[in-house]
C-alpha cells in the first residue's frame, strides 16, 4: 500500500502489502506534490478512499530516473482504477523517451482501450462503457508470449505476440494525463489506482480478487511508503506544453531534449463491438 495526504491526514492509495519491492505506485509518487498543481487535487470518497482528480489542463510528470531503479522489466501488470466521462480518445499516462518518442502509453475512449509500446506498436481493444462517468478497473498483462486486457474483472482479449521486451530504461519522462500533440484531447477524470506490478503479468488477472482498493486506513508516521527511498524528491509539473515540463533547469533540458515530432498514431475511435479482436497498428 502507498500513502497520500488529504487535508493533512495520511491515507493509503490502492496498492499491495507494505514493502513489496516489485510494486511501483505512480499515484503515491506524485500525491505529495499535488498541492503544487492548480488543475489537480486529491480528495476522499467512499469511506476515506483517496482519489486523484486530474483536470483538463493538467499534466503531472516525473523523470523516469526517480521511479525506475533498473528500468521497466520485460514482464509486468498495469493496474488502473479510473473514472472519466470523456468520450474522445485521451491518454491516461505516457512514458516518453528523451527524444520524445512514446515508449509506453495507455489511452482510452468511449469505444476502445489502446495500448502503445516501444517501436510504435499499437494494440486497440474494442470495449464500450469506459466513458460513462463510473468507476472502472482496467488491467493489462504484459508477458513474453501474450498481451491481455481485463476490464472490470473480466478478460476481454488475449493476444499472442512476438515480444522482445520494452527496453525502457531510466531516461525519459512519465506523464499522467496531458497531451503530446496539439490536436489531442487531454485526459480529465479521477484516478484511484495506477500501479505497475513488476515481473508479475498474472497480477492483472487477479486485479479484483487480490488487489482491490483498500480504504479507511491511516498511517502514523511517514508520508512515503516504507519501501520508498526517502532521499528521492518528487518532481511534479503542471502544463500541457512539453517544453514547459522541462522547467528552468538547463541540465534537465539537455537531458530530456524533447521536440514536437509527431507520434505517428492519429486519434481514432472504433465503434466495433467487444467480441471483435484488437487491431494491431504499426
mmCIF file of C-alpha atoms in Angstrom:
data_model
loop_
_atom_site.group_PDB
_atom_site.id
_atom_site.type_symbol
_atom_site.label_atom_id
_atom_site.label_comp_id
_atom_site.label_asym_id
_atom_site.label_seq_id
_atom_site.Cartn_x
_atom_site.Cartn_y
_atom_site.Cartn_z
ATOM 1 C CA UNK A 1 0.000 0.000 0.000
ATOM 2 C CA UNK A 2 1.040 3.577 -0.541
ATOM 3 C CA UNK A 3 0.415 6.891 1.103
ATOM 4 C CA UNK A 4 -1.086 10.220 0.162
ATOM 5 C CA UNK A 5 -2.252 13.217 2.177
ATOM 6 C CA UNK A 6 -5.661 14.881 2.226
ATOM 7 C CA UNK A 7 -6.132 17.892 4.472
ATOM 8 C CA UNK A 8 -3.089 16.874 6.450
ATOM 9 C CA UNK A 9 -4.314 13.305 7.031
ATOM 10 C CA UNK A 10 -2.179 10.486 5.613
ATOM 11 C CA UNK A 11 -4.199 7.972 3.595
ATOM 12 C CA UNK A 12 -3.378 4.828 1.674
ATOM 13 C CA UNK A 13 -3.716 4.691 -2.091
ATOM 14 C CA UNK A 14 -4.827 1.406 -3.609
ATOM 15 C CA UNK A 15 -1.878 -0.933 -3.566
ATOM 16 C CA UNK A 16 -0.478 -4.147 -2.227
ATOM 17 C CA UNK A 17 1.101 -5.080 1.052
ATOM 18 C CA UNK A 18 3.768 -2.780 2.550
ATOM 19 C CA UNK A 19 7.327 -3.341 1.406
ATOM 20 C CA UNK A 20 6.567 -5.163 -1.822
ATOM 21 C CA UNK A 21 9.661 -4.375 -3.826
ATOM 22 C CA UNK A 22 8.093 -5.085 -7.212
ATOM 23 C CA UNK A 23 5.267 -2.555 -6.874
ATOM 24 C CA UNK A 24 5.501 0.872 -8.500
ATOM 25 C CA UNK A 25 2.588 3.019 -7.348
ATOM 26 C CA UNK A 26 2.537 6.081 -9.601
ATOM 27 C CA UNK A 27 -0.180 7.873 -7.632
ATOM 28 C CA UNK A 28 1.794 7.575 -4.431
ATOM 29 C CA UNK A 29 4.854 9.001 -6.130
ATOM 30 C CA UNK A 30 3.074 12.203 -7.149
ATOM 31 C CA UNK A 31 0.419 12.588 -4.436
ATOM 32 C CA UNK A 32 2.567 14.575 -2.009
ATOM 33 C CA UNK A 33 3.070 17.308 -4.597
ATOM 34 C CA UNK A 34 -0.468 17.675 -5.935
ATOM 35 C CA UNK A 35 -0.863 20.926 -3.993
ATOM 36 C CA UNK A 36 1.598 22.493 -6.453
ATOM 37 C CA UNK A 37 -0.827 21.943 -9.338
ATOM 38 C CA UNK A 38 -3.706 24.321 -9.938
ATOM 39 C CA UNK A 39 -5.567 21.786 -12.078
ATOM 40 C CA UNK A 40 -5.259 18.648 -9.965
ATOM 41 C CA UNK A 41 -6.388 17.779 -6.485
ATOM 42 C CA UNK A 42 -6.519 14.926 -4.008
ATOM 43 C CA UNK A 43 -9.918 14.174 -2.480
ATOM 44 C CA UNK A 44 -11.527 11.465 -0.373
ATOM 45 C CA UNK A 45 -14.510 9.345 -1.407
ATOM 46 C CA UNK A 46 -16.387 6.281 -0.201
ATOM 47 C CA UNK A 47 -15.022 5.930 3.291
ATOM 48 C CA UNK A 48 -11.587 7.506 3.076
ATOM 49 C CA UNK A 49 -10.640 6.318 -0.407
ATOM 50 C CA UNK A 50 -8.129 8.852 -1.798
ATOM 51 C CA UNK A 51 -8.798 9.929 -5.362
ATOM 52 C CA UNK A 52 -6.520 11.924 -7.651
ATOM 53 C CA UNK A 53 -8.600 14.357 -9.702
ATOM 54 C CA UNK A 54 -6.823 15.245 -12.958
ATOM 55 C CA UNK A 55 -8.047 18.464 -14.534
ATOM 56 C CA UNK A 56 -8.389 19.003 -18.271
ATOM 57 C CA UNK A 57 -5.371 21.325 -18.425
ATOM 58 C CA UNK A 58 -3.118 19.447 -16.056
ATOM 59 C CA UNK A 59 -0.073 17.292 -16.631
ATOM 60 C CA UNK A 60 1.630 15.557 -13.739
ATOM 61 C CA UNK A 61 5.163 14.498 -14.653
ATOM 62 C CA UNK A 62 8.120 12.681 -13.144
ATOM 63 C CA UNK A 63 11.550 11.856 -14.570
ATOM 64 C CA UNK A 64 11.789 8.094 -15.026
ATOM 65 C CA UNK A 65 15.077 8.030 -13.148
ATOM 66 C CA UNK A 66 13.192 8.914 -9.960
ATOM 67 C CA UNK A 67 10.786 5.989 -10.142
ATOM 68 C CA UNK A 68 12.632 3.266 -12.071
ATOM 69 C CA UNK A 69 15.808 1.990 -10.463
ATOM 70 C CA UNK A 70 16.711 -0.516 -13.175
ATOM 71 C CA UNK A 71 14.207 0.339 -15.868
ATOM 72 C CA UNK A 72 10.909 -1.366 -16.632
ATOM 73 C CA UNK A 73 11.076 -5.188 -16.628
ATOM 74 C CA UNK A 74 10.023 -7.109 -19.712
ATOM 75 C CA UNK A 75 7.024 -8.641 -17.942
ATOM 76 C CA UNK A 76 4.597 -6.737 -15.732
ATOM 77 C CA UNK A 77 0.979 -5.936 -14.961
ATOM 78 C CA UNK A 78 -0.526 -2.468 -15.149
ATOM 79 C CA UNK A 79 -3.487 -1.896 -12.801
ATOM 80 C CA UNK A 80 -5.712 1.163 -13.258
ATOM 81 C CA UNK A 81 -8.887 2.265 -11.488
ATOM 82 C CA UNK A 82 -10.360 5.278 -13.250
ATOM 83 C CA UNK A 83 -13.475 7.362 -13.753
ATOM 84 C CA UNK A 84 -13.962 9.747 -16.670
ATOM 85 C CA UNK A 85 -16.981 10.979 -18.657
ATOM 86 C CA UNK A 86 -14.974 11.977 -21.729
ATOM 87 C CA UNK A 87 -15.835 10.248 -24.992
ATOM 88 C CA UNK A 88 -12.848 11.410 -27.040
ATOM 89 C CA UNK A 89 -9.689 9.341 -27.095
ATOM 90 C CA UNK A 90 -7.212 10.555 -24.469
ATOM 91 C CA UNK A 91 -4.025 9.430 -22.767
ATOM 92 C CA UNK A 92 -4.199 8.235 -19.160
ATOM 93 C CA UNK A 93 -0.428 8.081 -18.854
ATOM 94 C CA UNK A 94 2.638 8.118 -21.093
ATOM 95 C CA UNK A 95 6.310 7.179 -20.825
ATOM 96 C CA UNK A 96 8.380 9.312 -23.202
ATOM 97 C CA UNK A 97 11.964 8.780 -24.289
ATOM 98 C CA UNK A 98 14.485 11.654 -24.206
ATOM 99 C CA UNK A 99 13.875 12.205 -27.941
ATOM 100 C CA UNK A 100 10.084 12.473 -27.394
ATOM 101 C CA UNK A 101 9.143 9.023 -28.693
ATOM 102 C CA UNK A 102 6.309 7.209 -26.934
ATOM 103 C CA UNK A 103 7.766 4.187 -25.164
ATOM 104 C CA UNK A 104 4.621 3.167 -23.303
ATOM 105 C CA UNK A 105 1.139 4.660 -23.270
ATOM 106 C CA UNK A 106 -2.367 3.781 -22.161
ATOM 107 C CA UNK A 107 -5.212 5.531 -23.987
ATOM 108 C CA UNK A 108 -8.973 5.160 -23.566
ATOM 109 C CA UNK A 109 -12.040 6.322 -25.462
ATOM 110 C CA UNK A 110 -15.778 5.681 -25.441
ATOM 111 C CA UNK A 111 -15.226 2.555 -27.516
ATOM 112 C CA UNK A 112 -11.674 1.300 -27.012
ATOM 113 C CA UNK A 113 -8.610 0.785 -24.858
ATOM 114 C CA UNK A 114 -5.357 1.434 -26.714
ATOM 115 C CA UNK A 115 -2.022 0.071 -25.539
ATOM 116 C CA UNK A 116 1.065 1.563 -27.192
ATOM 117 C CA UNK A 117 4.522 0.102 -26.664
ATOM 118 C CA UNK A 118 8.005 0.672 -27.964
ATOM 119 C CA UNK A 119 8.601 0.682 -31.725
ATOM 120 C CA UNK A 120 5.179 2.336 -32.143
ATOM 121 C CA UNK A 121 3.261 -0.931 -31.694
ATOM 122 C CA UNK A 122 -0.442 -0.121 -31.224
ATOM 123 C CA UNK A 123 -2.999 -2.572 -29.883
ATOM 124 C CA UNK A 124 -6.567 -1.299 -29.964
ATOM 125 C CA UNK A 125 -9.084 -3.340 -27.971
ATOM 126 C CA UNK A 126 -12.734 -2.543 -28.717
ATOM 127 C CA UNK A 127 -14.602 -2.051 -25.441
ATOM 128 C CA UNK A 128 -17.568 0.178 -24.645
ATOM 129 C CA UNK A 129 -18.649 1.780 -21.409
ATOM 130 C CA UNK A 130 -15.474 3.333 -20.067
ATOM 131 C CA UNK A 131 -16.734 6.869 -20.673
ATOM 132 C CA UNK A 132 -19.910 6.655 -18.597
ATOM 133 C CA UNK A 133 -18.522 8.593 -15.634
ATOM 134 C CA UNK A 134 -18.495 5.487 -13.413
ATOM 135 C CA UNK A 135 -15.545 3.718 -11.799
ATOM 136 C CA UNK A 136 -13.881 1.040 -13.929
ATOM 137 C CA UNK A 137 -10.896 -1.231 -13.444
ATOM 138 C CA UNK A 138 -8.541 -1.691 -16.379
ATOM 139 C CA UNK A 139 -5.684 -4.175 -16.104
ATOM 140 C CA UNK A 140 -3.100 -5.078 -18.729
ATOM 141 C CA UNK A 141 -0.883 -8.143 -18.576
ATOM 142 C CA UNK A 142 2.388 -7.891 -20.475
ATOM 143 C CA UNK A 143 4.095 -11.277 -20.774
ATOM 144 C CA UNK A 144 6.681 -12.817 -23.036
ATOM 145 C CA UNK A 145 4.125 -14.566 -25.244
ATOM 146 C CA UNK A 146 0.912 -12.636 -24.831
ATOM 147 C CA UNK A 147 -0.735 -9.297 -24.155
ATOM 148 C CA UNK A 148 -4.018 -9.451 -22.244
ATOM 149 C CA UNK A 149 -6.645 -6.862 -21.307
ATOM 150 C CA UNK A 150 -9.023 -7.153 -18.360
ATOM 151 C CA UNK A 151 -11.842 -4.673 -17.767
ATOM 152 C CA UNK A 152 -13.892 -4.793 -14.568
ATOM 153 C CA UNK A 153 -12.542 -8.199 -13.594
ATOM 154 C CA UNK A 154 -13.276 -9.801 -16.973
ATOM 155 C CA UNK A 155 -10.766 -10.936 -19.587
ATOM 156 C CA UNK A 156 -11.707 -9.143 -22.793
ATOM 157 C CA UNK A 157 -8.898 -10.260 -25.080
ATOM 158 C CA UNK A 158 -5.597 -12.115 -25.021
ATOM 159 C CA UNK A 159 -3.260 -11.592 -27.966
ATOM 160 C CA UNK A 160 -0.288 -13.726 -28.909
ATOM 161 C CA UNK A 161 2.666 -11.619 -29.933
ATOM 162 C CA UNK A 162 6.354 -11.676 -30.739
ATOM 163 C CA UNK A 163 7.737 -9.724 -27.814
ATOM 164 C CA UNK A 164 11.355 -8.826 -27.159
ATOM 165 C CA UNK A 165 10.823 -6.566 -24.175
ATOM 166 C CA UNK A 166 10.031 -2.880 -23.817
ATOM 167 C CA UNK A 167 13.651 -1.817 -23.419
ATOM 168 C CA UNK A 168 12.592 1.068 -21.176
ATOM 169 C CA UNK A 169 15.406 2.343 -19.001
ATOM 170 C CA UNK A 170 15.654 5.262 -16.615
ATOM 171 C CA UNK A 171 15.978 8.032 -19.203
ATOM 172 C CA UNK A 172 12.824 9.893 -20.094
ATOM 173 C CA UNK A 173 9.645 11.203 -18.564
ATOM 174 C CA UNK A 174 6.403 9.790 -17.180
ATOM 175 C CA UNK A 175 3.264 11.892 -17.605
ATOM 176 C CA UNK A 176 -0.171 11.368 -16.089
ATOM 177 C CA UNK A 177 -2.755 12.994 -18.346
ATOM 178 C CA UNK A 178 -1.667 15.839 -20.608
ATOM 179 C CA UNK A 179 -1.085 15.856 -24.357
ATOM 180 C CA UNK A 180 1.842 15.379 -26.702
ATOM 181 C CA UNK A 181 0.355 16.936 -29.810
ATOM 182 C CA UNK A 182 -1.891 19.995 -30.064
ATOM 183 C CA UNK A 183 -4.701 18.060 -31.767
ATOM 184 C CA UNK A 184 -5.081 15.651 -28.857
ATOM 185 C CA UNK A 185 -7.699 15.814 -26.110
ATOM 186 C CA UNK A 186 -6.228 15.904 -22.589
ATOM 187 C CA UNK A 187 -7.421 13.393 -20.015
ATOM 188 C CA UNK A 188 -9.907 14.705 -17.477
ATOM 189 C CA UNK A 189 -11.102 12.417 -14.727
ATOM 190 C CA UNK A 190 -10.310 10.637 -11.498
ATOM 191 C CA UNK A 191 -7.708 8.002 -10.675
ATOM 192 C CA UNK A 192 -7.842 5.732 -7.665
ATOM 193 C CA UNK A 193 -5.110 3.379 -8.803
ATOM 194 C CA UNK A 194 -2.213 3.499 -11.273
ATOM 195 C CA UNK A 195 0.221 0.751 -10.344
ATOM 196 C CA UNK A 196 2.832 -1.429 -12.029
ATOM 197 C CA UNK A 197 3.461 -4.918 -10.665
ATOM 198 C CA UNK A 198 6.977 -5.644 -11.854
ATOM 199 C CA UNK A 199 7.707 -9.136 -13.110
ATOM 200 C CA UNK A 200 4.148 -10.309 -12.396
ATOM 201 C CA UNK A 201 1.997 -10.486 -15.555
ATOM 202 C CA UNK A 202 -0.557 -12.635 -13.678
ATOM 203 C CA UNK A 203 -1.464 -9.802 -11.313
ATOM 204 C CA UNK A 204 -3.769 -8.337 -13.968
ATOM 205 C CA UNK A 205 -5.887 -11.490 -13.794
ATOM 206 C CA UNK A 206 -6.164 -11.041 -10.022
ATOM 207 C CA UNK A 207 -6.828 -7.302 -10.116
ATOM 208 C CA UNK A 208 -10.199 -7.502 -8.365
ATOM 209 C CA UNK A 209 -9.639 -10.524 -6.124
ATOM 210 C CA UNK A 210 -6.173 -9.779 -4.745
ATOM 211 C CA UNK A 211 -5.602 -6.090 -5.428
ATOM 212 C CA UNK A 212 -8.849 -4.269 -4.589
ATOM 213 C CA UNK A 213 -8.894 -0.696 -3.279
ATOM 214 C CA UNK A 214 -8.026 -0.525 0.400
ATOM 215 C CA UNK A 215 -9.697 2.410 2.033
ATOM 216 C CA UNK A 216 -10.211 3.766 5.511
ATOM 217 C CA UNK A 217 -6.656 3.011 6.616
ATOM 218 C CA UNK A 218 -4.379 5.626 8.092
ATOM 219 C CA UNK A 219 -0.677 5.893 8.707
ATOM 220 C CA UNK A 220 1.024 7.268 11.753
ATOM 221 C CA UNK A 221 4.491 8.126 10.543
ATOM 222 C CA UNK A 222 5.982 8.693 7.132
ATOM 223 C CA UNK A 223 4.229 10.231 4.172
ATOM 224 C CA UNK A 224 6.130 7.906 1.894
ATOM 225 C CA UNK A 225 5.679 4.149 1.682
ATOM 226 C CA UNK A 226 8.068 2.212 3.991
ATOM 227 C CA UNK A 227 9.703 0.830 0.862
ATOM 228 C CA UNK A 228 10.260 4.192 -0.820
ATOM 229 C CA UNK A 229 13.671 5.802 -0.766
ATOM 230 C CA UNK A 230 13.072 8.998 1.207
ATOM 231 C CA UNK A 231 16.142 10.579 -0.359
ATOM 232 C CA UNK A 232 14.285 10.902 -3.644
ATOM 233 C CA UNK A 233 12.327 14.125 -4.005
ATOM 234 C CA UNK A 234 9.286 14.050 -6.251
ATOM 235 C CA UNK A 235 9.087 16.429 -9.161
ATOM 236 C CA UNK A 236 5.603 17.484 -10.172
ATOM 237 C CA UNK A 237 4.940 19.910 -13.005
ATOM 238 C CA UNK A 238 1.648 21.176 -14.369
ATOM 239 C CA UNK A 239 1.390 22.085 -18.041
ATOM 240 C CA UNK A 240 0.200 20.838 -21.417
ATOM 241 C CA UNK A 241 3.400 22.097 -23.013
ATOM 242 C CA UNK A 242 6.236 19.570 -23.051
ATOM 243 C CA UNK A 243 8.771 22.345 -23.219
ATOM 244 C CA UNK A 244 7.346 23.851 -20.044
ATOM 245 C CA UNK A 245 7.691 20.458 -18.371
ATOM 246 C CA UNK A 246 11.432 20.807 -18.679
ATOM 247 C CA UNK A 247 11.401 23.784 -16.312
ATOM 248 C CA UNK A 248 14.278 26.163 -15.962
ATOM 249 C CA UNK A 249 16.943 23.610 -15.177
ATOM 250 C CA UNK A 250 19.437 23.590 -18.068
ATOM 251 C CA UNK A 251 20.641 20.150 -17.051
ATOM 252 C CA UNK A 252 17.133 18.687 -17.252
ATOM 253 C CA UNK A 253 16.507 20.424 -20.570
ATOM 254 C CA UNK A 254 19.651 18.959 -22.058
ATOM 255 C CA UNK A 255 18.862 15.584 -20.526
ATOM 256 C CA UNK A 256 15.334 15.341 -21.879
ATOM 257 C CA UNK A 257 15.714 17.281 -25.126
ATOM 258 C CA UNK A 258 12.100 16.911 -26.159
ATOM 259 C CA UNK A 259 10.896 18.003 -29.574
ATOM 260 C CA UNK A 260 7.440 18.287 -31.104
ATOM 261 C CA UNK A 261 7.782 15.488 -33.641
ATOM 262 C CA UNK A 262 4.568 13.682 -34.496
ATOM 263 C CA UNK A 263 3.917 10.478 -32.614
ATOM 264 C CA UNK A 264 2.614 8.680 -35.676
ATOM 265 C CA UNK A 265 -0.722 7.444 -34.265
ATOM 266 C CA UNK A 266 -3.747 9.524 -35.203
ATOM 267 C CA UNK A 267 -6.701 9.944 -32.846
ATOM 268 C CA UNK A 268 -9.423 7.449 -33.672
ATOM 269 C CA UNK A 269 -12.434 5.790 -32.043
ATOM 270 C CA UNK A 270 -13.530 2.347 -33.106
ATOM 271 C CA UNK A 271 -17.247 1.574 -32.985
ATOM 272 C CA UNK A 272 -16.685 -2.171 -33.181
ATOM 273 C CA UNK A 273 -18.400 -4.364 -30.528
ATOM 274 C CA UNK A 274 -16.381 -6.065 -27.803
ATOM 275 C CA UNK A 275 -16.031 -9.522 -29.455
ATOM 276 C CA UNK A 276 -14.036 -8.069 -32.342
ATOM 277 C CA UNK A 277 -10.314 -8.869 -31.934
ATOM 278 C CA UNK A 278 -7.983 -5.959 -31.254
ATOM 279 C CA UNK A 279 -6.444 -4.083 -34.145
ATOM 280 C CA UNK A 280 -2.666 -4.128 -34.340
ATOM 281 C CA UNK A 281 -1.440 -0.889 -35.894
ATOM 282 C CA UNK A 282 2.198 -0.340 -36.712
#
